[in-house]
Short mmCIF file of C-alpha atoms in Angstrom, two decimals:
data_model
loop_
_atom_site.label_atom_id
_atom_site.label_comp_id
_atom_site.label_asym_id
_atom_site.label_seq_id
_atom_site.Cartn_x
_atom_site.Cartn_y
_atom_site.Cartn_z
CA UNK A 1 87.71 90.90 206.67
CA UNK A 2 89.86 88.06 208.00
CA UNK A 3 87.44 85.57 206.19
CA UNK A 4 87.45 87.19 202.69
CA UNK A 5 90.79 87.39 202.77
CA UNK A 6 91.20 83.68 203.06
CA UNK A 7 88.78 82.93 200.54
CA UNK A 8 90.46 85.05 197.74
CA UNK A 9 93.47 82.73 199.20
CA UNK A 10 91.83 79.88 198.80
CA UNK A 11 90.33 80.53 195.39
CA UNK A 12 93.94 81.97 194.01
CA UNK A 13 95.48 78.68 195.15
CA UNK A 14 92.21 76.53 193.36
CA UNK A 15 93.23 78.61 189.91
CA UNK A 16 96.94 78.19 190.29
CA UNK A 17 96.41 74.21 190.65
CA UNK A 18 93.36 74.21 187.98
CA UNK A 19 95.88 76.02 185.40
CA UNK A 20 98.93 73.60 186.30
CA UNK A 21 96.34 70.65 185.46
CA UNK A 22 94.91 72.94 182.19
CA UNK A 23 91.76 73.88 182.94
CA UNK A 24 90.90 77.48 183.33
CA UNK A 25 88.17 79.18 185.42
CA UNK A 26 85.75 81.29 184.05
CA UNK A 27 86.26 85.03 183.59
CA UNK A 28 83.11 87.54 183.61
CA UNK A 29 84.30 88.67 179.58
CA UNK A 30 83.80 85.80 177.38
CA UNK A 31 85.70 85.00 175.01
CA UNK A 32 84.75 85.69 171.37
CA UNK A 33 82.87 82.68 169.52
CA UNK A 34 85.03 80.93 166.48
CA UNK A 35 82.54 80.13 163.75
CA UNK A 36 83.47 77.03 161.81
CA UNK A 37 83.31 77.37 157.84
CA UNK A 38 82.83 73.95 156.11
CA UNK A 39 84.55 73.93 152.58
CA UNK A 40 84.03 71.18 149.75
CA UNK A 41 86.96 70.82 147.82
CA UNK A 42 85.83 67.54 146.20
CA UNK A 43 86.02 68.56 142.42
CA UNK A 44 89.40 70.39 142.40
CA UNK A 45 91.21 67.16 141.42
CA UNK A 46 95.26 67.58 142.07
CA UNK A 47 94.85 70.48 143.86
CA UNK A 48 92.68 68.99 146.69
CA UNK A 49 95.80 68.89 148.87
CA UNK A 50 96.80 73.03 148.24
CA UNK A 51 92.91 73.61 149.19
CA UNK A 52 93.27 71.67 152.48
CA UNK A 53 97.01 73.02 153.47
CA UNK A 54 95.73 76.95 152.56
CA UNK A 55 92.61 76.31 154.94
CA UNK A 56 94.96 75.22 157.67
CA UNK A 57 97.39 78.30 156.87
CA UNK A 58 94.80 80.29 157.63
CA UNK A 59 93.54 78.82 160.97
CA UNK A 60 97.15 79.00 162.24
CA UNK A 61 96.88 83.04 162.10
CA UNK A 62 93.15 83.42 162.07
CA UNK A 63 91.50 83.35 165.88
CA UNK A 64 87.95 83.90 164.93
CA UNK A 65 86.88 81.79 162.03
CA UNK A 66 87.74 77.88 161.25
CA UNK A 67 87.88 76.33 157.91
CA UNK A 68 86.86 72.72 157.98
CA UNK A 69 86.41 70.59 154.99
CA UNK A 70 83.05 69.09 155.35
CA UNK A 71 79.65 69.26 154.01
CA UNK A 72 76.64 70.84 153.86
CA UNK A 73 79.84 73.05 152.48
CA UNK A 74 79.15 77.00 152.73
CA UNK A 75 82.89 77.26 150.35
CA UNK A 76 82.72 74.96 146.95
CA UNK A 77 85.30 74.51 144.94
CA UNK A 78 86.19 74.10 141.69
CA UNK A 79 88.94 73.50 138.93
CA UNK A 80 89.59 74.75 135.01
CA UNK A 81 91.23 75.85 132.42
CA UNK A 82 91.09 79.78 132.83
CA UNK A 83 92.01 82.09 135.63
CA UNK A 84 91.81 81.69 139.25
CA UNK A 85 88.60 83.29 140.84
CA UNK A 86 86.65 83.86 143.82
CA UNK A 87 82.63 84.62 143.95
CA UNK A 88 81.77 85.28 148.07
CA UNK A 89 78.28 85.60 148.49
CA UNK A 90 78.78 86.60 151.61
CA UNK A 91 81.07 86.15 154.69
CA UNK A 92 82.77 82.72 154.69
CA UNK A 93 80.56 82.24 151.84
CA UNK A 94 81.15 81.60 147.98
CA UNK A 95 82.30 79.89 144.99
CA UNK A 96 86.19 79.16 143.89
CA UNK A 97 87.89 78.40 140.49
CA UNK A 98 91.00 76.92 140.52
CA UNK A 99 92.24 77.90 137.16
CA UNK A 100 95.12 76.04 135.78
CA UNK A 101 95.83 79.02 133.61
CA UNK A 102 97.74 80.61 136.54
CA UNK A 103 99.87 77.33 137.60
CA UNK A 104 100.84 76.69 133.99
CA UNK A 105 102.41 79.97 133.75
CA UNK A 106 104.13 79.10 137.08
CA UNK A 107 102.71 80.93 140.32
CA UNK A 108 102.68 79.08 143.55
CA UNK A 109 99.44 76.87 143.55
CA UNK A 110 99.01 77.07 147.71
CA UNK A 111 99.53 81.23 147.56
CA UNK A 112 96.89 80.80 144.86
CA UNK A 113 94.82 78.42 147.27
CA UNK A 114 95.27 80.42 150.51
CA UNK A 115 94.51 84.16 147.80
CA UNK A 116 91.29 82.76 146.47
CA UNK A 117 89.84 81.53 150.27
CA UNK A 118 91.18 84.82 151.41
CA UNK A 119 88.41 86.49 149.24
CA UNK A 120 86.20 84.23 151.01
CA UNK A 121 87.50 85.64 154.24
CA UNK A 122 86.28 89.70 153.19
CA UNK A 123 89.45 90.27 151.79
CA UNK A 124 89.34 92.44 148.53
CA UNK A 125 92.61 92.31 145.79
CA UNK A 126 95.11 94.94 146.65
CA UNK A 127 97.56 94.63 144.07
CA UNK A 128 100.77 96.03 145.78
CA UNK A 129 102.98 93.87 144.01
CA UNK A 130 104.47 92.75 147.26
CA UNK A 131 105.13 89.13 147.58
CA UNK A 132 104.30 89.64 151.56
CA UNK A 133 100.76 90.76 150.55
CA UNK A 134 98.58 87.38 150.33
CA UNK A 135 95.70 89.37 148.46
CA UNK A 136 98.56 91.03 146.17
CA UNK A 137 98.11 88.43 144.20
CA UNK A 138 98.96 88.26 140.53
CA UNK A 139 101.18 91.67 140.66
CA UNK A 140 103.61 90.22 142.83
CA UNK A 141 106.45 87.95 140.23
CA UNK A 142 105.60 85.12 139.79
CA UNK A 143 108.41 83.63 141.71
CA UNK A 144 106.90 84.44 144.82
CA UNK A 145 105.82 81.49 147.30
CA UNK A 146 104.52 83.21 150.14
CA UNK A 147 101.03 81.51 150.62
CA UNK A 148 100.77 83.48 154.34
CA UNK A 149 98.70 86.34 155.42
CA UNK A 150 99.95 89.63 156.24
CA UNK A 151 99.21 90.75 159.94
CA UNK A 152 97.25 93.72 158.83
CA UNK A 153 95.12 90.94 156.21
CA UNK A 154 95.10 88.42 159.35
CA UNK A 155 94.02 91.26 162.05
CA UNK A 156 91.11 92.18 159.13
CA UNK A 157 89.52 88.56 158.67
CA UNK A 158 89.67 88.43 162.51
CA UNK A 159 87.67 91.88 162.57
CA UNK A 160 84.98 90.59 160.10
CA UNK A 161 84.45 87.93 161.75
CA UNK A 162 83.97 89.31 165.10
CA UNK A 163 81.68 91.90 163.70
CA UNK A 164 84.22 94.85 165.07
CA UNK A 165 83.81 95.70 160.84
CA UNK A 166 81.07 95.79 158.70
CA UNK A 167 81.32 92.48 155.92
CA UNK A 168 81.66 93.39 152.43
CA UNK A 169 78.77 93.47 149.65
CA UNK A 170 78.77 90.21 148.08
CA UNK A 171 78.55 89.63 144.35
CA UNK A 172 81.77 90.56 143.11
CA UNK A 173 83.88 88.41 141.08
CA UNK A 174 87.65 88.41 142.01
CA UNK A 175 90.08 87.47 139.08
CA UNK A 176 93.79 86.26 139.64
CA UNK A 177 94.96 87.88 136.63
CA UNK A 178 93.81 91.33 136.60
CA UNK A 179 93.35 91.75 133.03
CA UNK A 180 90.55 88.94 133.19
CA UNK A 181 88.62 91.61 135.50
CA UNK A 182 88.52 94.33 131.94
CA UNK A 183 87.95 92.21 128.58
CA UNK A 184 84.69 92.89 126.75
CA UNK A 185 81.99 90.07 126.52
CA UNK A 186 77.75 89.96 124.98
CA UNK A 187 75.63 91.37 127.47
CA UNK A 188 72.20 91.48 126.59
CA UNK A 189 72.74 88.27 123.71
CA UNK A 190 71.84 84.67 123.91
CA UNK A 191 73.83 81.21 123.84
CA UNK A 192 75.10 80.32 120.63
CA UNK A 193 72.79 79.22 118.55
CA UNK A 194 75.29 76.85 116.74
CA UNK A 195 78.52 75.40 117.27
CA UNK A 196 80.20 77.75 115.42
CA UNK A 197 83.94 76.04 114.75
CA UNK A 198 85.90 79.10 114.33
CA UNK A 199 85.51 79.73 118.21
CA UNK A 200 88.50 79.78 120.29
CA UNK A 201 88.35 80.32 124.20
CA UNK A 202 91.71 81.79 125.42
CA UNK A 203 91.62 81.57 129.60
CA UNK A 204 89.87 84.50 129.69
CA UNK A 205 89.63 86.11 126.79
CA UNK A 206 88.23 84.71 122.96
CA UNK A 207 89.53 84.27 119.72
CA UNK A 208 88.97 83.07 115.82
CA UNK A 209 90.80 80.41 114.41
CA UNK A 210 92.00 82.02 110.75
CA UNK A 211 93.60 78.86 110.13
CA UNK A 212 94.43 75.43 110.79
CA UNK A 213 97.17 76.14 112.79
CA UNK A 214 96.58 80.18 113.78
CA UNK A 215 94.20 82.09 115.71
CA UNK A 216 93.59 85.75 116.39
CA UNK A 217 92.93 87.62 119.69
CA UNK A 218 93.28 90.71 121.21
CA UNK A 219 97.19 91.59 121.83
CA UNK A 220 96.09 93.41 125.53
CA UNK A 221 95.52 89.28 125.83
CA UNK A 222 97.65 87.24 128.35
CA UNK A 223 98.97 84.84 126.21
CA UNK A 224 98.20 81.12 126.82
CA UNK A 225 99.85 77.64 127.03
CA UNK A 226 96.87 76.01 125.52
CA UNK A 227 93.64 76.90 123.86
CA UNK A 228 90.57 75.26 122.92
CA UNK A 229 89.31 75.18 119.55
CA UNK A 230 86.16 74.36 117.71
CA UNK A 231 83.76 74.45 120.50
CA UNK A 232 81.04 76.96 122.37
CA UNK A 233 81.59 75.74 125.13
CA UNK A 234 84.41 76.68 127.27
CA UNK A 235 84.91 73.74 129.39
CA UNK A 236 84.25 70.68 127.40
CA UNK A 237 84.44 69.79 123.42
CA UNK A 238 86.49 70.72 121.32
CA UNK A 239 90.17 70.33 120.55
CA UNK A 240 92.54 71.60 123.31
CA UNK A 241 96.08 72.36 121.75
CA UNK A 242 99.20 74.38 122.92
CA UNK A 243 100.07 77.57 121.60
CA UNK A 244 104.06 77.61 120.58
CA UNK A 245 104.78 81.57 119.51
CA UNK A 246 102.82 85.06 119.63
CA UNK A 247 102.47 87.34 117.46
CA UNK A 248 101.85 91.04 118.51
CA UNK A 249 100.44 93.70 115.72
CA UNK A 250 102.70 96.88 115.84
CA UNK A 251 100.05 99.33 116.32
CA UNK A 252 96.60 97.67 116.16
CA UNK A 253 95.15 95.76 119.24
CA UNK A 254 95.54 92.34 117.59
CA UNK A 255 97.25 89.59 118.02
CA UNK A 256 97.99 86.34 116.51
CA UNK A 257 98.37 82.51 118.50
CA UNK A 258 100.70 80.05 116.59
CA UNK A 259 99.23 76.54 117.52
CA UNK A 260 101.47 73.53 118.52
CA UNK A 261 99.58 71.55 115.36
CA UNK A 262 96.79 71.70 113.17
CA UNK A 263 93.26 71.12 113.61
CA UNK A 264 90.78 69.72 111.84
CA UNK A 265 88.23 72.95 112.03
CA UNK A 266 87.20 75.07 109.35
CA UNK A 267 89.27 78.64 110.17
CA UNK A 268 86.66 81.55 109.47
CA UNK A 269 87.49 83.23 106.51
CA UNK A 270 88.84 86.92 106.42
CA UNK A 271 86.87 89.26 103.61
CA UNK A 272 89.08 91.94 101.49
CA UNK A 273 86.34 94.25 103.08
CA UNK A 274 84.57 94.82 106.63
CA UNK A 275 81.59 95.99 105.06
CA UNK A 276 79.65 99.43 105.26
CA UNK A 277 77.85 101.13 107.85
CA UNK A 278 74.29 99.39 108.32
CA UNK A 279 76.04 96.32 107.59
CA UNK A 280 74.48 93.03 110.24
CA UNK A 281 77.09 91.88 111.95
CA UNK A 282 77.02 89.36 114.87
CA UNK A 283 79.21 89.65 117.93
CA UNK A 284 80.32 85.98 120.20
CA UNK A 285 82.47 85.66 122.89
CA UNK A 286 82.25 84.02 126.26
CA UNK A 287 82.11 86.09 130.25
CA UNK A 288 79.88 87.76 131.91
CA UNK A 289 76.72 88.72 130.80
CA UNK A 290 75.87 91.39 133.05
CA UNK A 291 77.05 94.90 132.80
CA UNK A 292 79.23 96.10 135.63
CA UNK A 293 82.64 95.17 136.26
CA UNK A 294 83.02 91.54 138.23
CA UNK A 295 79.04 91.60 138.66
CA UNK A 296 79.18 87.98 137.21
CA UNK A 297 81.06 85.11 136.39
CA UNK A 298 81.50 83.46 132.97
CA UNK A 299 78.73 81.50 131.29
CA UNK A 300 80.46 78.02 129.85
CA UNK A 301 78.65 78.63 126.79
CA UNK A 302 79.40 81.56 124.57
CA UNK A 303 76.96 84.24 124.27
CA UNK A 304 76.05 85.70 120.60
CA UNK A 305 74.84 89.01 119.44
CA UNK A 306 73.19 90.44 116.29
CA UNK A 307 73.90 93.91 115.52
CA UNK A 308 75.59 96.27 113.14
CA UNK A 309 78.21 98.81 111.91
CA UNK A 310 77.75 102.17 112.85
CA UNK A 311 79.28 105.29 111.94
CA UNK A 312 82.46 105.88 113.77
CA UNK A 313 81.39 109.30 114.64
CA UNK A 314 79.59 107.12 117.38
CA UNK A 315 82.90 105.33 119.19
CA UNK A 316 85.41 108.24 120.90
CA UNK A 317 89.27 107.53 119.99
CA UNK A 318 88.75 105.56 117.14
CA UNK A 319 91.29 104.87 114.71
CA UNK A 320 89.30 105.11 111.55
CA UNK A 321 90.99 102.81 109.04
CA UNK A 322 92.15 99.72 111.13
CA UNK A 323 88.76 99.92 113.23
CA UNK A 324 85.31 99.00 113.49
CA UNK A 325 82.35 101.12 115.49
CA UNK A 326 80.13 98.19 116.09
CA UNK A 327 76.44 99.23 117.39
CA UNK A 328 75.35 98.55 120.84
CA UNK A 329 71.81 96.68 119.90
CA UNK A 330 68.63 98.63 121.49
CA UNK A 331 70.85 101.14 123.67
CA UNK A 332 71.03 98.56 125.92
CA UNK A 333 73.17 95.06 124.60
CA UNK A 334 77.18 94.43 123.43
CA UNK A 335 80.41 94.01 124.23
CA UNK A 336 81.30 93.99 127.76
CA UNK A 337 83.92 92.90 130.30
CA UNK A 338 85.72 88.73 130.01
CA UNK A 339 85.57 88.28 126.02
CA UNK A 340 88.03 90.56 124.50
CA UNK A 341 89.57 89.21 121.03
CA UNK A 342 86.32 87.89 120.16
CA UNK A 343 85.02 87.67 116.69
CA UNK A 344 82.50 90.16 114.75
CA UNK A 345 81.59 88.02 112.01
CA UNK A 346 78.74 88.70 109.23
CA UNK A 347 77.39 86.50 106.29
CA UNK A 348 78.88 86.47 103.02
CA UNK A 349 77.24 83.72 100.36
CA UNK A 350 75.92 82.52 103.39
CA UNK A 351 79.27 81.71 105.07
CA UNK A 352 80.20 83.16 108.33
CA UNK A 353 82.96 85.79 107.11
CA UNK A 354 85.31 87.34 110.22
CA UNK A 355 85.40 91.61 109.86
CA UNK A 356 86.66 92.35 113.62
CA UNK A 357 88.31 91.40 116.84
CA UNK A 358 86.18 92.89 120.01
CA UNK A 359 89.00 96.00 121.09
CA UNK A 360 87.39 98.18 123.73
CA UNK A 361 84.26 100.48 124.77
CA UNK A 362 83.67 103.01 122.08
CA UNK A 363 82.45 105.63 125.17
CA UNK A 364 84.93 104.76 127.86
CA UNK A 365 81.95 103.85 130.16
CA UNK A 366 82.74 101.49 133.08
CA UNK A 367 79.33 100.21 132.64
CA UNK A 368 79.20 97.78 129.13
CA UNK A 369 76.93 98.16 126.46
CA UNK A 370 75.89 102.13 127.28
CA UNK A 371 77.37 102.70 123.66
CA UNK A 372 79.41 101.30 120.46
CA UNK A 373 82.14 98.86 121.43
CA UNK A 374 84.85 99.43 119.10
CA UNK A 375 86.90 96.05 117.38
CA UNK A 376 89.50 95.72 115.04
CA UNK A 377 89.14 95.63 111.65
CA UNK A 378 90.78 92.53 110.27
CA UNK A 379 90.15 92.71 106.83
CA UNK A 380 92.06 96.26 106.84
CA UNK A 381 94.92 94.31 108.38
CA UNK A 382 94.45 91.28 106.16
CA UNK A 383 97.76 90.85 104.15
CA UNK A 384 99.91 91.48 107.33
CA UNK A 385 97.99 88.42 108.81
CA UNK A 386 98.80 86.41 105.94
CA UNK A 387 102.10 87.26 105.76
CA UNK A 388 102.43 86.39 109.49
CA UNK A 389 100.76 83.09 109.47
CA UNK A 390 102.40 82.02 105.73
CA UNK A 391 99.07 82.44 103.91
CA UNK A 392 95.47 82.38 104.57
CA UNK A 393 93.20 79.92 103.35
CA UNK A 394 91.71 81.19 99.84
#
């Protein structure tokens, strides 16, 4: 007894001394492994600094994982023109767009840094509007600079990562802005088979350039800073040019973009009619391609359609006169979520002639191209678009 007693002496004294010099002795529990995430944030140009400071915000409250720039890299990340965005494709695993759509309109670039790895992290949006909510994102104002997580978001990544919770499915696409998560896009098309110079990308969403210094969207549309005209492809060509005013249609879902100048593009010509039902229409716009909401991310180079008018018997909570019932080619191709405002256009004297302005499902599915999308007919709208923009091009 005597001798046991001095030997839990002894050792107390050996872990008192060990401690005061910092080392610690063993325990029988060990403690929980911290796996180390690499992240490449080579190709995010000025915002390679809010990438590196948003990693270390989250090792300062985060026990279980580490960020670490380095490569291989299982985090890559990336910089445009649209909306911030975050692809996991699986725990501490993914792709990241740092969209300067977001800065321009003045939110905090390291809460947008810190949001985007959070999705990275298992963390879904939850769009409280609180500016103490990290994953809150977009819906708090934009004057918020808090680029810290919660406790309750900080206690979750720790769970994940200590497999206490199960890791969310990969494969969805988070979007800063929320209505980048719910415009329509082609599903079931093909690239653009030519560089048609009418296009317009619009962060997010798509529009036609009516003339040389006016394009048309969709009004449910964030509106811009900048667009880029005259090219398919999203990211490169083109002419990029600021947009100076707005223009909202009183009751249709249109909208019109005043551009800071001209450009040298041929605007696509509005008809005095859409055209009957039967008529061949084709459908372009730029997103994803698949048919579920944020199953995919944007393809740089629009997507293109051929289909037709339908009867608007077809499309539930049309409004006959202004809009357009647009067929959903084979039961199984149209307009689906990330292109909204794009242009239904259709040959006239061999000219590509714009008829609509992609609106909305025609069946209120979730699920794109399951039935008619419905878009705005311009051509019923024509002379208040003329008015607006001081005259369209004969």
């Amino acid at each position: 007894m005597y001798r046991r007693q001095l030997r839990r002496t002894a050792q107390a004294v050996l872990a008192a001394v060990l401690a005061v010099a910092g080392v610690q002795l063993a325990s029988g529990a060990p403690a929980a492994a911290v796996r180390t995430v690499y992240y490449d944030a080579s190709r995010t140009g000025e915002f390679r600094t809010n990438f590196d400071q948003a990693a270390q915000i989250w090792n300062s409250r985060v026990s279980t994982v580490r960020l670490q720039p380095g490569t291989p890299a299982s985090i890559t990340i990336y910089v445009d023109d649209g909306w911030p965005r975050a692809q996991p494709t699986g725990l501490g695993s993914g792709r990241i767009w740092m969209g300067r759509t977001a800065v321009n309109q003045g939110y905090d670039r390291n809460r947008i840094a810190a949001h985007e790895l959070g999705h990275i992290l298992g963390l879904p949006d939850r769009r409280t509007g609180l500016c103490t909510d990290l994953m809150s994102g977009s819906s708090a104002p934009v004057s918020c600079r808090n680029a810290n997580p919660s406790s309750a978001e900080a206690s979750r990544v720790n769970s994940l990562f200590a497999g206490t919770l199960a890791a969310p499915a990969a494969g969805m696409t988070y979007t800063w802005n929320e209505a980048g998560d719910i415009g329509p896009t082609v599903v079931g098309g093909r690239p653009a088979s030519e560089n048609y110079p009418f296009m317009v990308y619009v962060s997010g969403c798509t529009g036609t350039l009516v003339k040389a210094n006016w394009a048309v969207t969709a009004k449910h549309c964030s509106t811009p800073s900048s667009v880029r005209v005259g090219s398919v492809n999203r990211t490169s060509g083109g002419t990029v040019v600021g947009v100076t005013r707005a223009v909202n249609h009183p009751s249709v879902d249109v909208k019109l973009l005043q551009l800071a100048s001209q450009v040298s593009y041929a605007p696509a010509p509005i008809p005095s009619t859409s055209g009957a039902v039967g008529t061949a229409t084709r459908i372009i716009g730029w997103g994803q391609t698949c048919p579920r909401p944020g199953c995919g991310s944007a393809p740089a180079v629009a997507n293109e359609l051929d289909t037709s008018i339908v009867a608007d018997s077809r499309c539930s909570g049309i409004n006959g006169p202004y809009e357009i019932c647009t067929n959903n080619t084979n039961g199984t191709s149209g307009a689906c979520y990330g292109d909204s405002g794009g242009p239904q256009v259709r040959r006239v004297n061999g000219v590509w002639n714009l008829i609509g302005a992609t609106s909305r499902a025609g069946n209120s599915n979730s699920t794109c191209a399951t039935g008619p999308s419905i878009y705005v007919d311009l051509p019923s709208i024509r002379s208040w678009i003329s008015t607006q923009v001081g005259g369209l091009p004969a």
